[in-house]
């Protein structure tokens, strides 16, 4: 009992308190440094044209007189058309389908390669997938394949070309190798086939790597815009492609002779609009990430093998 009390006293000693305070201050400062660019971006998107262009905006939005004030013209310009919400829905559907298809394909490809003693063709497929990390077929051959399969202007054209990501497969393979083979051998003795073993034994222990791959895949699909230009018609653009196209249209409007358009452009410079579209584009990922982080921690606890 005395040893337990002495342990508690050491934990609350002055050196321990100083250590905790120092770590807390450092982490708060580090978090503030990371958040500063996003706060500045939001402030610029909510400011008037003059302070935004002249670089006067810091962490608070300013009006044309240099005082605190909020201007929502940039966001009104972004959402004034129903196409914005349609593009948002297409991006959400792309992320959901892309994550489901990509994680399934990568997991099914990585599991047999992680068991080299049971898969005779492992070396060939490892080399085959590794080559794709450094060399690709190129833009034109990929476009010809997509159109040849009849996937042009189909959401699958945005998902299938990147479904078998070699780097994510490497993550899966390395994690699967760390799972004790005794668990799988026990499953085989219980009459489970390899597929059932993967679903019931391996996957519950692989939540950390699954959460990591889900995060990587979701961010990649959400931020991708170039493939939308190539494979989709304008009315089916995903959000990033739609916003990029709006920026290009804004540049065209700035050269218009229409007085109404000139007035709009005068009050809504490109810098403010660009800040608004960047903030809108990254907001969903920022909202989803804390939930994914919870799965990281949960996966670590569920994935612990206790002997």
PDB file of C-alpha atoms in Angstrom:
ATOM      1  CA  UNK A   1       0.000   0.000   0.000  1.00  0.00           C
ATOM      2  CA  UNK A   2       2.841   2.399   0.820  1.00  0.00           C
ATOM      3  CA  UNK A   3       4.399   1.749  -2.602  1.00  0.00           C
ATOM      4  CA  UNK A   4       1.133   2.666  -4.320  1.00  0.00           C
ATOM      5  CA  UNK A   5       0.890   5.909  -2.337  1.00  0.00           C
ATOM      6  CA  UNK A   6       4.466   6.844  -3.165  1.00  0.00           C
ATOM      7  CA  UNK A   7       3.774   6.246  -6.857  1.00  0.00           C
ATOM      8  CA  UNK A   8       0.804   8.616  -6.765  1.00  0.00           C
ATOM      9  CA  UNK A   9       2.925  11.228  -5.000  1.00  0.00           C
ATOM     10  CA  UNK A  10       5.599  11.026  -7.684  1.00  0.00           C
ATOM     11  CA  UNK A  11       2.984  11.535 -10.390  1.00  0.00           C
ATOM     12  CA  UNK A  12       1.880  14.805  -8.800  1.00  0.00           C
ATOM     13  CA  UNK A  13       5.377  16.035  -8.003  1.00  0.00           C
ATOM     14  CA  UNK A  14       6.483  19.534  -9.119  1.00  0.00           C
ATOM     15  CA  UNK A  15       8.623  18.084 -11.929  1.00  0.00           C
ATOM     16  CA  UNK A  16       5.673  16.088 -13.232  1.00  0.00           C
ATOM     17  CA  UNK A  17       3.417  19.157 -13.151  1.00  0.00           C
ATOM     18  CA  UNK A  18       6.059  21.240 -14.933  1.00  0.00           C
ATOM     19  CA  UNK A  19       6.395  18.544 -17.600  1.00  0.00           C
ATOM     20  CA  UNK A  20       2.630  18.431 -18.198  1.00  0.00           C
ATOM     21  CA  UNK A  21       2.371  22.219 -18.340  1.00  0.00           C
ATOM     22  CA  UNK A  22       5.296  22.472 -20.760  1.00  0.00           C
ATOM     23  CA  UNK A  23       3.822  19.813 -23.066  1.00  0.00           C
ATOM     24  CA  UNK A  24       0.409  21.484 -22.958  1.00  0.00           C
ATOM     25  CA  UNK A  25       1.837  24.891 -23.873  1.00  0.00           C
ATOM     26  CA  UNK A  26       3.908  23.431 -26.707  1.00  0.00           C
ATOM     27  CA  UNK A  27       0.942  21.531 -28.152  1.00  0.00           C
ATOM     28  CA  UNK A  28      -1.326  24.576 -27.924  1.00  0.00           C
ATOM     29  CA  UNK A  29       1.310  26.696 -29.685  1.00  0.00           C
ATOM     30  CA  UNK A  30       1.799  24.033 -32.351  1.00  0.00           C
ATOM     31  CA  UNK A  31      -1.976  23.792 -32.891  1.00  0.00           C
ATOM     32  CA  UNK A  32      -2.226  27.575 -33.193  1.00  0.00           C
ATOM     33  CA  UNK A  33       0.505  27.610 -35.839  1.00  0.00           C
ATOM     34  CA  UNK A  34      -1.343  24.908 -37.801  1.00  0.00           C
ATOM     35  CA  UNK A  35      -4.708  26.686 -37.533  1.00  0.00           C
ATOM     36  CA  UNK A  36      -3.400  30.164 -38.372  1.00  0.00           C
ATOM     37  CA  UNK A  37      -3.413  29.725 -42.202  1.00  0.00           C
ATOM     38  CA  UNK A  38      -6.980  28.378 -42.151  1.00  0.00           C
ATOM     39  CA  UNK A  39      -8.221  31.220 -39.967  1.00  0.00           C
ATOM     40  CA  UNK A  40      -6.538  33.730 -42.266  1.00  0.00           C
ATOM     41  CA  UNK A  41      -8.097  32.039 -45.300  1.00  0.00           C
ATOM     42  CA  UNK A  42     -11.565  32.246 -43.746  1.00  0.00           C
ATOM     43  CA  UNK A  43     -11.025  35.896 -42.800  1.00  0.00           C
ATOM     44  CA  UNK A  44     -10.007  36.799 -46.361  1.00  0.00           C
ATOM     45  CA  UNK A  45     -13.048  35.027 -47.809  1.00  0.00           C
ATOM     46  CA  UNK A  46     -15.325  37.062 -45.494  1.00  0.00           C
ATOM     47  CA  UNK A  47     -13.659  40.437 -46.124  1.00  0.00           C
ATOM     48  CA  UNK A  48     -14.358  43.216 -48.603  1.00  0.00           C
ATOM     49  CA  UNK A  49     -12.361  43.600 -51.779  1.00  0.00           C
ATOM     50  CA  UNK A  50      -9.971  46.402 -50.793  1.00  0.00           C
ATOM     51  CA  UNK A  51      -8.459  44.945 -47.584  1.00  0.00           C
ATOM     52  CA  UNK A  52      -8.287  41.471 -49.161  1.00  0.00           C
ATOM     53  CA  UNK A  53      -6.314  42.669 -52.175  1.00  0.00           C
ATOM     54  CA  UNK A  54      -4.075  45.024 -50.192  1.00  0.00           C
ATOM     55  CA  UNK A  55      -3.089  42.301 -47.701  1.00  0.00           C
ATOM     56  CA  UNK A  56      -4.563  44.003 -44.634  1.00  0.00           C
ATOM     57  CA  UNK A  57      -6.567  40.966 -43.483  1.00  0.00           C
ATOM     58  CA  UNK A  58      -5.110  38.973 -40.613  1.00  0.00           C
ATOM     59  CA  UNK A  59      -7.273  36.739 -38.457  1.00  0.00           C
ATOM     60  CA  UNK A  60     -10.453  38.853 -38.617  1.00  0.00           C
ATOM     61  CA  UNK A  61     -12.529  39.911 -41.659  1.00  0.00           C
ATOM     62  CA  UNK A  62     -12.417  43.600 -42.554  1.00  0.00           C
ATOM     63  CA  UNK A  63     -14.753  45.884 -44.469  1.00  0.00           C
ATOM     64  CA  UNK A  64     -13.726  48.467 -47.048  1.00  0.00           C
ATOM     65  CA  UNK A  65     -12.934  50.969 -44.274  1.00  0.00           C
ATOM     66  CA  UNK A  66     -10.469  48.624 -42.590  1.00  0.00           C
ATOM     67  CA  UNK A  67     -12.778  47.865 -39.661  1.00  0.00           C
ATOM     68  CA  UNK A  68     -14.230  44.568 -38.515  1.00  0.00           C
ATOM     69  CA  UNK A  69     -16.969  43.446 -40.861  1.00  0.00           C
ATOM     70  CA  UNK A  70     -18.280  40.391 -42.684  1.00  0.00           C
ATOM     71  CA  UNK A  71     -18.952  40.237 -46.417  1.00  0.00           C
ATOM     72  CA  UNK A  72     -20.674  37.076 -47.690  1.00  0.00           C
ATOM     73  CA  UNK A  73     -20.613  38.002 -51.386  1.00  0.00           C
ATOM     74  CA  UNK A  74     -18.016  35.348 -52.195  1.00  0.00           C
ATOM     75  CA  UNK A  75     -20.111  32.554 -50.685  1.00  0.00           C
ATOM     76  CA  UNK A  76     -23.283  33.914 -52.297  1.00  0.00           C
ATOM     77  CA  UNK A  77     -21.508  33.800 -55.631  1.00  0.00           C
ATOM     78  CA  UNK A  78     -20.525  30.178 -55.040  1.00  0.00           C
ATOM     79  CA  UNK A  79     -23.971  28.922 -54.061  1.00  0.00           C
ATOM     80  CA  UNK A  80     -26.167  31.121 -56.246  1.00  0.00           C
ATOM     81  CA  UNK A  81     -26.642  28.244 -58.710  1.00  0.00           C
ATOM     82  CA  UNK A  82     -28.167  24.825 -58.061  1.00  0.00           C
ATOM     83  CA  UNK A  83     -25.172  23.363 -59.918  1.00  0.00           C
ATOM     84  CA  UNK A  84     -23.074  23.972 -56.800  1.00  0.00           C
ATOM     85  CA  UNK A  85     -25.176  21.600 -54.695  1.00  0.00           C
ATOM     86  CA  UNK A  86     -25.331  19.090 -57.539  1.00  0.00           C
ATOM     87  CA  UNK A  87     -21.542  19.123 -57.797  1.00  0.00           C
ATOM     88  CA  UNK A  88     -21.301  18.755 -54.019  1.00  0.00           C
ATOM     89  CA  UNK A  89     -23.537  15.682 -54.143  1.00  0.00           C
ATOM     90  CA  UNK A  90     -21.460  14.153 -56.943  1.00  0.00           C
ATOM     91  CA  UNK A  91     -18.293  14.632 -54.896  1.00  0.00           C
ATOM     92  CA  UNK A  92     -19.886  13.032 -51.841  1.00  0.00           C
ATOM     93  CA  UNK A  93     -21.040  10.069 -53.940  1.00  0.00           C
ATOM     94  CA  UNK A  94     -17.570   9.823 -55.457  1.00  0.00           C
ATOM     95  CA  UNK A  95     -15.899   9.746 -52.043  1.00  0.00           C
ATOM     96  CA  UNK A  96     -18.297   7.125 -50.635  1.00  0.00           C
ATOM     97  CA  UNK A  97     -18.126   4.808 -53.661  1.00  0.00           C
ATOM     98  CA  UNK A  98     -14.422   5.431 -54.125  1.00  0.00           C
ATOM     99  CA  UNK A  99     -13.599   4.528 -50.531  1.00  0.00           C
ATOM    100  CA  UNK A 100     -15.741   1.373 -50.583  1.00  0.00           C
ATOM    101  CA  UNK A 101     -14.391   0.107 -53.905  1.00  0.00           C
ATOM    102  CA  UNK A 102     -10.763   1.083 -53.299  1.00  0.00           C
ATOM    103  CA  UNK A 103     -10.519  -0.329 -49.780  1.00  0.00           C
ATOM    104  CA  UNK A 104     -12.196  -3.583 -50.857  1.00  0.00           C
ATOM    105  CA  UNK A 105      -9.949  -4.056 -53.887  1.00  0.00           C
ATOM    106  CA  UNK A 106      -6.753  -3.171 -52.028  1.00  0.00           C
ATOM    107  CA  UNK A 107      -7.602  -5.328 -49.035  1.00  0.00           C
ATOM    108  CA  UNK A 108      -8.448  -8.397 -51.142  1.00  0.00           C
ATOM    109  CA  UNK A 109      -5.264  -7.952 -53.173  1.00  0.00           C
ATOM    110  CA  UNK A 110      -3.012  -7.385 -50.145  1.00  0.00           C
ATOM    111  CA  UNK A 111      -4.218 -10.258 -47.939  1.00  0.00           C
ATOM    112  CA  UNK A 112      -2.921 -13.157 -50.082  1.00  0.00           C
ATOM    113  CA  UNK A 113       0.330 -11.304 -50.779  1.00  0.00           C
ATOM    114  CA  UNK A 114       0.872 -10.939 -47.034  1.00  0.00           C
ATOM    115  CA  UNK A 115       0.856 -14.737 -46.721  1.00  0.00           C
ATOM    116  CA  UNK A 116       3.757 -15.636 -48.994  1.00  0.00           C
ATOM    117  CA  UNK A 117       3.986 -19.248 -47.806  1.00  0.00           C
ATOM    118  CA  UNK A 118       0.410 -19.861 -48.939  1.00  0.00           C
ATOM    119  CA  UNK A 119       0.417 -17.910 -52.225  1.00  0.00           C
ATOM    120  CA  UNK A 120       2.844 -19.231 -54.828  1.00  0.00           C
ATOM    121  CA  UNK A 121       2.462 -16.308 -57.248  1.00  0.00           C
ATOM    122  CA  UNK A 122       3.167 -13.700 -54.598  1.00  0.00           C
ATOM    123  CA  UNK A 123       6.483 -12.431 -56.001  1.00  0.00           C
ATOM    124  CA  UNK A 124       5.063 -11.832 -59.463  1.00  0.00           C
ATOM    125  CA  UNK A 125       2.122  -9.803 -58.179  1.00  0.00           C
ATOM    126  CA  UNK A 126       4.287  -7.825 -55.744  1.00  0.00           C
ATOM    127  CA  UNK A 127       6.549  -6.772 -58.630  1.00  0.00           C
ATOM    128  CA  UNK A 128       3.521  -6.161 -60.852  1.00  0.00           C
ATOM    129  CA  UNK A 129       1.922  -3.745 -58.390  1.00  0.00           C
ATOM    130  CA  UNK A 130       5.212  -2.143 -57.364  1.00  0.00           C
ATOM    131  CA  UNK A 131       5.952  -1.139 -60.962  1.00  0.00           C
ATOM    132  CA  UNK A 132       2.706   0.870 -61.032  1.00  0.00           C
ATOM    133  CA  UNK A 133       4.046   3.040 -58.209  1.00  0.00           C
ATOM    134  CA  UNK A 134       6.732   4.419 -60.536  1.00  0.00           C
ATOM    135  CA  UNK A 135       5.278   4.041 -64.037  1.00  0.00           C
ATOM    136  CA  UNK A 136       1.804   4.656 -65.404  1.00  0.00           C
ATOM    137  CA  UNK A 137       0.143   4.067 -68.740  1.00  0.00           C
ATOM    138  CA  UNK A 138      -0.162   7.793 -69.391  1.00  0.00           C
ATOM    139  CA  UNK A 139      -3.101  10.121 -69.859  1.00  0.00           C
ATOM    140  CA  UNK A 140      -4.036   9.251 -73.446  1.00  0.00           C
ATOM    141  CA  UNK A 141      -4.036   5.432 -73.029  1.00  0.00           C
ATOM    142  CA  UNK A 142      -6.066   5.793 -69.824  1.00  0.00           C
ATOM    143  CA  UNK A 143      -8.576   8.022 -71.603  1.00  0.00           C
ATOM    144  CA  UNK A 144      -8.876   5.518 -74.465  1.00  0.00           C
ATOM    145  CA  UNK A 145      -9.494   2.690 -72.002  1.00  0.00           C
ATOM    146  CA  UNK A 146     -12.158   4.664 -70.122  1.00  0.00           C
ATOM    147  CA  UNK A 147     -13.995   5.656 -73.296  1.00  0.00           C
ATOM    148  CA  UNK A 148     -13.576   2.164 -74.753  1.00  0.00           C
ATOM    149  CA  UNK A 149     -15.298   0.682 -71.692  1.00  0.00           C
ATOM    150  CA  UNK A 150     -18.180   3.132 -72.093  1.00  0.00           C
ATOM    151  CA  UNK A 151     -17.431   4.901 -68.817  1.00  0.00           C
ATOM    152  CA  UNK A 152     -17.196   8.448 -70.182  1.00  0.00           C
ATOM    153  CA  UNK A 153     -19.399  10.805 -68.140  1.00  0.00           C
ATOM    154  CA  UNK A 154     -19.863   8.020 -65.590  1.00  0.00           C
ATOM    155  CA  UNK A 155     -18.874   8.413 -61.948  1.00  0.00           C
ATOM    156  CA  UNK A 156     -16.969   5.113 -62.158  1.00  0.00           C
ATOM    157  CA  UNK A 157     -14.523   6.843 -64.501  1.00  0.00           C
ATOM    158  CA  UNK A 158     -13.409   8.890 -61.483  1.00  0.00           C
ATOM    159  CA  UNK A 159     -13.057   5.849 -59.215  1.00  0.00           C
ATOM    160  CA  UNK A 160     -11.820   2.776 -61.083  1.00  0.00           C
ATOM    161  CA  UNK A 161      -8.500   4.178 -62.441  1.00  0.00           C
ATOM    162  CA  UNK A 162      -7.189   4.648 -58.891  1.00  0.00           C
ATOM    163  CA  UNK A 163      -8.982   1.755 -57.163  1.00  0.00           C
ATOM    164  CA  UNK A 164      -5.870  -0.457 -56.976  1.00  0.00           C
ATOM    165  CA  UNK A 165      -3.458   1.968 -55.314  1.00  0.00           C
ATOM    166  CA  UNK A 166      -0.114   0.210 -54.852  1.00  0.00           C
ATOM    167  CA  UNK A 167       1.012   2.395 -51.946  1.00  0.00           C
ATOM    168  CA  UNK A 168      -2.101   1.591 -49.921  1.00  0.00           C
ATOM    169  CA  UNK A 169      -1.622  -2.084 -50.729  1.00  0.00           C
ATOM    170  CA  UNK A 170       1.843  -1.882 -49.191  1.00  0.00           C
ATOM    171  CA  UNK A 171       0.277  -0.490 -46.006  1.00  0.00           C
ATOM    172  CA  UNK A 172      -2.203  -3.357 -45.905  1.00  0.00           C
ATOM    173  CA  UNK A 173       0.479  -5.986 -46.609  1.00  0.00           C
ATOM    174  CA  UNK A 174       2.803  -4.733 -43.877  1.00  0.00           C
ATOM    175  CA  UNK A 175      -0.023  -4.598 -41.342  1.00  0.00           C
ATOM    176  CA  UNK A 176      -1.391  -8.040 -42.238  1.00  0.00           C
ATOM    177  CA  UNK A 177       2.095  -9.498 -41.743  1.00  0.00           C
ATOM    178  CA  UNK A 178       2.069  -8.312 -38.129  1.00  0.00           C
ATOM    179  CA  UNK A 179      -1.071 -10.295 -37.283  1.00  0.00           C
ATOM    180  CA  UNK A 180      -0.093 -13.574 -35.540  1.00  0.00           C
ATOM    181  CA  UNK A 181      -0.537 -16.574 -37.799  1.00  0.00           C
ATOM    182  CA  UNK A 182      -1.759 -18.557 -34.810  1.00  0.00           C
ATOM    183  CA  UNK A 183      -5.084 -16.727 -35.007  1.00  0.00           C
ATOM    184  CA  UNK A 184      -5.588 -17.749 -38.627  1.00  0.00           C
ATOM    185  CA  UNK A 185      -4.518 -21.329 -37.965  1.00  0.00           C
ATOM    186  CA  UNK A 186      -7.039 -21.498 -35.153  1.00  0.00           C
ATOM    187  CA  UNK A 187      -9.724 -20.179 -37.544  1.00  0.00           C
ATOM    188  CA  UNK A 188      -8.824 -22.869 -40.091  1.00  0.00           C
ATOM    189  CA  UNK A 189      -9.134 -25.539 -37.399  1.00  0.00           C
ATOM    190  CA  UNK A 190     -12.605 -24.183 -36.669  1.00  0.00           C
ATOM    191  CA  UNK A 191     -13.537 -24.749 -40.306  1.00  0.00           C
ATOM    192  CA  UNK A 192     -13.282 -21.193 -41.625  1.00  0.00           C
ATOM    193  CA  UNK A 193     -12.207 -20.613 -45.216  1.00  0.00           C
ATOM    194  CA  UNK A 194      -9.678 -17.842 -46.054  1.00  0.00           C
ATOM    195  CA  UNK A 195     -12.410 -15.360 -46.941  1.00  0.00           C
ATOM    196  CA  UNK A 196     -14.265 -15.918 -43.656  1.00  0.00           C
ATOM    197  CA  UNK A 197     -10.960 -15.651 -41.784  1.00  0.00           C
ATOM    198  CA  UNK A 198     -10.288 -12.308 -43.432  1.00  0.00           C
ATOM    199  CA  UNK A 199     -13.722 -10.940 -42.542  1.00  0.00           C
ATOM    200  CA  UNK A 200     -14.094 -12.300 -38.997  1.00  0.00           C
ATOM    201  CA  UNK A 201     -10.507 -12.448 -37.720  1.00  0.00           C
ATOM    202  CA  UNK A 202      -8.184 -10.190 -39.710  1.00  0.00           C
ATOM    203  CA  UNK A 203     -10.381  -7.136 -40.365  1.00  0.00           C
ATOM    204  CA  UNK A 204     -11.387  -6.511 -36.706  1.00  0.00           C
ATOM    205  CA  UNK A 205      -7.669  -6.385 -35.905  1.00  0.00           C
ATOM    206  CA  UNK A 206      -6.905  -4.114 -38.852  1.00  0.00           C
ATOM    207  CA  UNK A 207      -9.007  -1.065 -38.012  1.00  0.00           C
ATOM    208  CA  UNK A 208      -5.980   1.284 -37.697  1.00  0.00           C
ATOM    209  CA  UNK A 209      -4.717   0.564 -41.220  1.00  0.00           C
ATOM    210  CA  UNK A 210      -8.261   0.600 -42.615  1.00  0.00           C
ATOM    211  CA  UNK A 211      -8.867   4.025 -41.060  1.00  0.00           C
ATOM    212  CA  UNK A 212      -5.572   5.260 -42.508  1.00  0.00           C
ATOM    213  CA  UNK A 213      -6.363   4.033 -46.015  1.00  0.00           C
ATOM    214  CA  UNK A 214      -9.917   5.390 -45.797  1.00  0.00           C
ATOM    215  CA  UNK A 215      -8.542   8.807 -44.876  1.00  0.00           C
ATOM    216  CA  UNK A 216      -5.946   8.805 -47.675  1.00  0.00           C
ATOM    217  CA  UNK A 217      -8.496   7.636 -50.246  1.00  0.00           C
ATOM    218  CA  UNK A 218     -11.227  10.054 -49.181  1.00  0.00           C
ATOM    219  CA  UNK A 219      -8.880  13.058 -49.262  1.00  0.00           C
ATOM    220  CA  UNK A 220      -7.526  12.041 -52.671  1.00  0.00           C
ATOM    221  CA  UNK A 221     -11.003  11.704 -54.187  1.00  0.00           C
ATOM    222  CA  UNK A 222     -12.303  14.886 -52.588  1.00  0.00           C
ATOM    223  CA  UNK A 223      -9.381  17.034 -53.741  1.00  0.00           C
ATOM    224  CA  UNK A 224      -9.144  15.602 -57.263  1.00  0.00           C
ATOM    225  CA  UNK A 225     -10.346  17.935 -60.000  1.00  0.00           C
ATOM    226  CA  UNK A 226      -8.379  17.248 -63.198  1.00  0.00           C
ATOM    227  CA  UNK A 227     -10.021  13.908 -63.987  1.00  0.00           C
ATOM    228  CA  UNK A 228     -13.413  15.621 -63.779  1.00  0.00           C
ATOM    229  CA  UNK A 229     -12.442  17.831 -66.702  1.00  0.00           C
ATOM    230  CA  UNK A 230     -11.330  14.831 -68.738  1.00  0.00           C
ATOM    231  CA  UNK A 231     -14.011  12.226 -68.100  1.00  0.00           C
ATOM    232  CA  UNK A 232     -17.156  14.195 -67.143  1.00  0.00           C
ATOM    233  CA  UNK A 233     -19.513  16.566 -68.909  1.00  0.00           C
ATOM    234  CA  UNK A 234     -19.909  20.035 -67.440  1.00  0.00           C
ATOM    235  CA  UNK A 235     -23.276  19.285 -65.805  1.00  0.00           C
ATOM    236  CA  UNK A 236     -21.723  16.317 -63.974  1.00  0.00           C
ATOM    237  CA  UNK A 237     -18.591  17.987 -62.639  1.00  0.00           C
ATOM    238  CA  UNK A 238     -17.528  17.044 -59.093  1.00  0.00           C
ATOM    239  CA  UNK A 239     -17.181  19.921 -56.635  1.00  0.00           C
ATOM    240  CA  UNK A 240     -13.469  20.623 -57.085  1.00  0.00           C
ATOM    241  CA  UNK A 241     -13.792  20.697 -60.878  1.00  0.00           C
ATOM    242  CA  UNK A 242     -16.907  22.853 -60.632  1.00  0.00           C
ATOM    243  CA  UNK A 243     -15.211  25.384 -58.353  1.00  0.00           C
ATOM    244  CA  UNK A 244     -12.111  25.491 -60.530  1.00  0.00           C
ATOM    245  CA  UNK A 245     -14.336  26.105 -63.538  1.00  0.00           C
ATOM    246  CA  UNK A 246     -16.121  28.910 -61.682  1.00  0.00           C
ATOM    247  CA  UNK A 247     -12.794  30.614 -61.041  1.00  0.00           C
ATOM    248  CA  UNK A 248     -12.067  30.417 -64.740  1.00  0.00           C
ATOM    249  CA  UNK A 249     -15.515  31.826 -65.539  1.00  0.00           C
ATOM    250  CA  UNK A 250     -14.907  34.641 -63.064  1.00  0.00           C
ATOM    251  CA  UNK A 251     -11.791  35.594 -64.997  1.00  0.00           C
ATOM    252  CA  UNK A 252     -13.922  35.722 -68.137  1.00  0.00           C
ATOM    253  CA  UNK A 253     -16.573  37.855 -66.402  1.00  0.00           C
ATOM    254  CA  UNK A 254     -13.928  40.370 -65.413  1.00  0.00           C
ATOM    255  CA  UNK A 255     -13.486  41.120 -69.117  1.00  0.00           C
ATOM    256  CA  UNK A 256     -17.227  41.555 -69.746  1.00  0.00           C
ATOM    257  CA  UNK A 257     -18.689  44.898 -70.853  1.00  0.00           C
ATOM    258  CA  UNK A 258     -21.933  44.330 -68.917  1.00  0.00           C
ATOM    259  CA  UNK A 259     -22.194  47.039 -66.197  1.00  0.00           C
ATOM    260  CA  UNK A 260     -23.854  44.596 -63.761  1.00  0.00           C
ATOM    261  CA  UNK A 261     -21.057  42.097 -64.203  1.00  0.00           C
ATOM    262  CA  UNK A 262     -18.446  44.804 -63.859  1.00  0.00           C
ATOM    263  CA  UNK A 263     -20.009  45.921 -60.578  1.00  0.00           C
ATOM    264  CA  UNK A 264     -20.029  42.351 -59.286  1.00  0.00           C
ATOM    265  CA  UNK A 265     -16.428  41.817 -60.286  1.00  0.00           C
ATOM    266  CA  UNK A 266     -15.453  45.125 -58.712  1.00  0.00           C
ATOM    267  CA  UNK A 267     -16.874  44.083 -55.343  1.00  0.00           C
ATOM    268  CA  UNK A 268     -15.673  40.489 -55.575  1.00  0.00           C
ATOM    269  CA  UNK A 269     -11.994  40.144 -56.479  1.00  0.00           C
ATOM    270  CA  UNK A 270     -10.404  36.875 -57.417  1.00  0.00           C
ATOM    271  CA  UNK A 271      -8.492  36.584 -54.144  1.00  0.00           C
ATOM    272  CA  UNK A 272     -11.653  36.626 -52.052  1.00  0.00           C
ATOM    273  CA  UNK A 273     -13.391  34.132 -54.312  1.00  0.00           C
ATOM    274  CA  UNK A 274     -10.389  31.821 -54.372  1.00  0.00           C
ATOM    275  CA  UNK A 275     -10.212  31.903 -50.572  1.00  0.00           C
ATOM    276  CA  UNK A 276     -13.913  31.077 -50.330  1.00  0.00           C
ATOM    277  CA  UNK A 277     -13.720  28.135 -52.715  1.00  0.00           C
ATOM    278  CA  UNK A 278     -10.616  26.729 -50.989  1.00  0.00           C
ATOM    279  CA  UNK A 279     -12.279  26.958 -47.577  1.00  0.00           C
ATOM    280  CA  UNK A 280     -15.530  25.364 -48.813  1.00  0.00           C
ATOM    281  CA  UNK A 281     -13.557  22.580 -50.482  1.00  0.00           C
ATOM    282  CA  UNK A 282     -11.541  21.647 -47.397  1.00  0.00           C
ATOM    283  CA  UNK A 283     -14.353  22.080 -44.836  1.00  0.00           C
ATOM    284  CA  UNK A 284     -15.907  18.575 -45.238  1.00  0.00           C
ATOM    285  CA  UNK A 285     -12.545  16.851 -44.751  1.00  0.00           C
ATOM    286  CA  UNK A 286     -11.888  18.955 -41.652  1.00  0.00           C
ATOM    287  CA  UNK A 287     -15.263  17.876 -40.250  1.00  0.00           C
ATOM    288  CA  UNK A 288     -14.741  14.184 -41.047  1.00  0.00           C
ATOM    289  CA  UNK A 289     -11.158  13.880 -39.795  1.00  0.00           C
ATOM    290  CA  UNK A 290     -11.968  13.969 -36.029  1.00  0.00           C
ATOM    291  CA  UNK A 291     -14.286  10.990 -36.495  1.00  0.00           C
ATOM    292  CA  UNK A 292     -11.607   9.105 -38.431  1.00  0.00           C
ATOM    293  CA  UNK A 293      -9.142   9.920 -35.651  1.00  0.00           C
ATOM    294  CA  UNK A 294     -11.487   8.234 -33.187  1.00  0.00           C
ATOM    295  CA  UNK A 295     -11.312   5.086 -35.309  1.00  0.00           C
ATOM    296  CA  UNK A 296      -7.515   5.253 -35.146  1.00  0.00           C
ATOM    297  CA  UNK A 297      -7.644   5.094 -31.342  1.00  0.00           C
ATOM    298  CA  UNK A 298     -10.462   2.530 -31.271  1.00  0.00           C
ATOM    299  CA  UNK A 299      -8.636   0.346 -33.750  1.00  0.00           C
ATOM    300  CA  UNK A 300      -5.496   0.388 -31.664  1.00  0.00           C
ATOM    301  CA  UNK A 301      -7.368  -0.888 -28.634  1.00  0.00           C
ATOM    302  CA  UNK A 302      -9.410  -3.474 -30.498  1.00  0.00           C
ATOM    303  CA  UNK A 303      -6.403  -4.613 -32.456  1.00  0.00           C
ATOM    304  CA  UNK A 304      -4.327  -5.431 -29.389  1.00  0.00           C
ATOM    305  CA  UNK A 305      -3.482  -9.129 -29.161  1.00  0.00           C
ATOM    306  CA  UNK A 306      -3.554 -10.251 -25.536  1.00  0.00           C
ATOM    307  CA  UNK A 307      -1.778 -13.439 -24.544  1.00  0.00           C
TER     308      UNK A 307
END
